[in-house]
Amino acid sequence: MVRKNFERIGGPEYMGLDDGKRNGFHYCRLYRQTALLGTVLPLYLTLVRNTLDEATDPWGVKVERVEVKDVRLPVQLQRAMAAEAEAAREARAKVIAAEGEKKASHALNEAANVICESPSAIQLRYLQTLNSIR
């Protein structure tokens, strides 16, 4: 008997679309699972077909259809994928924060230009600062 170790990706899950608002986490998990299957599955299908051909060719049998019910990912690979996803999220957060800082600096520069052009604006800002100190 020829046996290979195949990784596991959880089986298909079905749920009504009307539950989307109540069960958003489930749909995110299902989407992630589907995306992973779309990436990993073609590689495994080739491996499965080759393994089946090795086992059945000596008997003169040709397998025409195989259904994959489960694929399990090793824990170490799951951790690596989670770490990569976390790093990507942190990178996006840093980019968003930097863009916010950039917009804030442009707004402060514009406000400084307005205040410099008007002596009454400078006096008003001074009074606002004194009021906020109390």
Tab-separated table of C-alpha atoms in Angstrom, residues 9 20 26 42-43 48 50 60 64 70 73 87 89 94 97 100 108 110 117:
chain	number	residue	atom	x	y	z
A	9	ILE	CA	-7.618	21.957	5.433
A	20	GLY	CA	-23.544	37.453	7.303
A	26	HIS	CA	-17.190	32.660	10.341
A	42	PRO	CA	-3.516	22.253	-7.356
A	43	LEU	CA	-0.121	21.173	-6.007
A	48	VAL	CA	-2.284	12.607	-5.438
A	50	ASN	CA	1.050	10.631	-9.303
A	60	GLY	CA	-3.806	-2.084	-14.997
A	64	GLU	CA	-10.494	8.720	-13.274
A	70	ASP	CA	-9.688	16.839	4.030
A	73	LEU	CA	-1.631	21.672	7.452
A	87	ALA	CA	3.536	41.005	9.776
A	89	ARG	CA	-1.204	43.586	9.002
A	94	LYS	CA	2.330	51.510	9.778
A	97	ALA	CA	-0.294	55.790	10.372
A	100	GLY	CA	-2.171	60.158	8.646
A	108	LEU	CA	-0.577	72.163	10.411
A	110	GLU	CA	-1.501	75.347	6.155
A	117	GLU	CA	-0.717	86.188	7.349
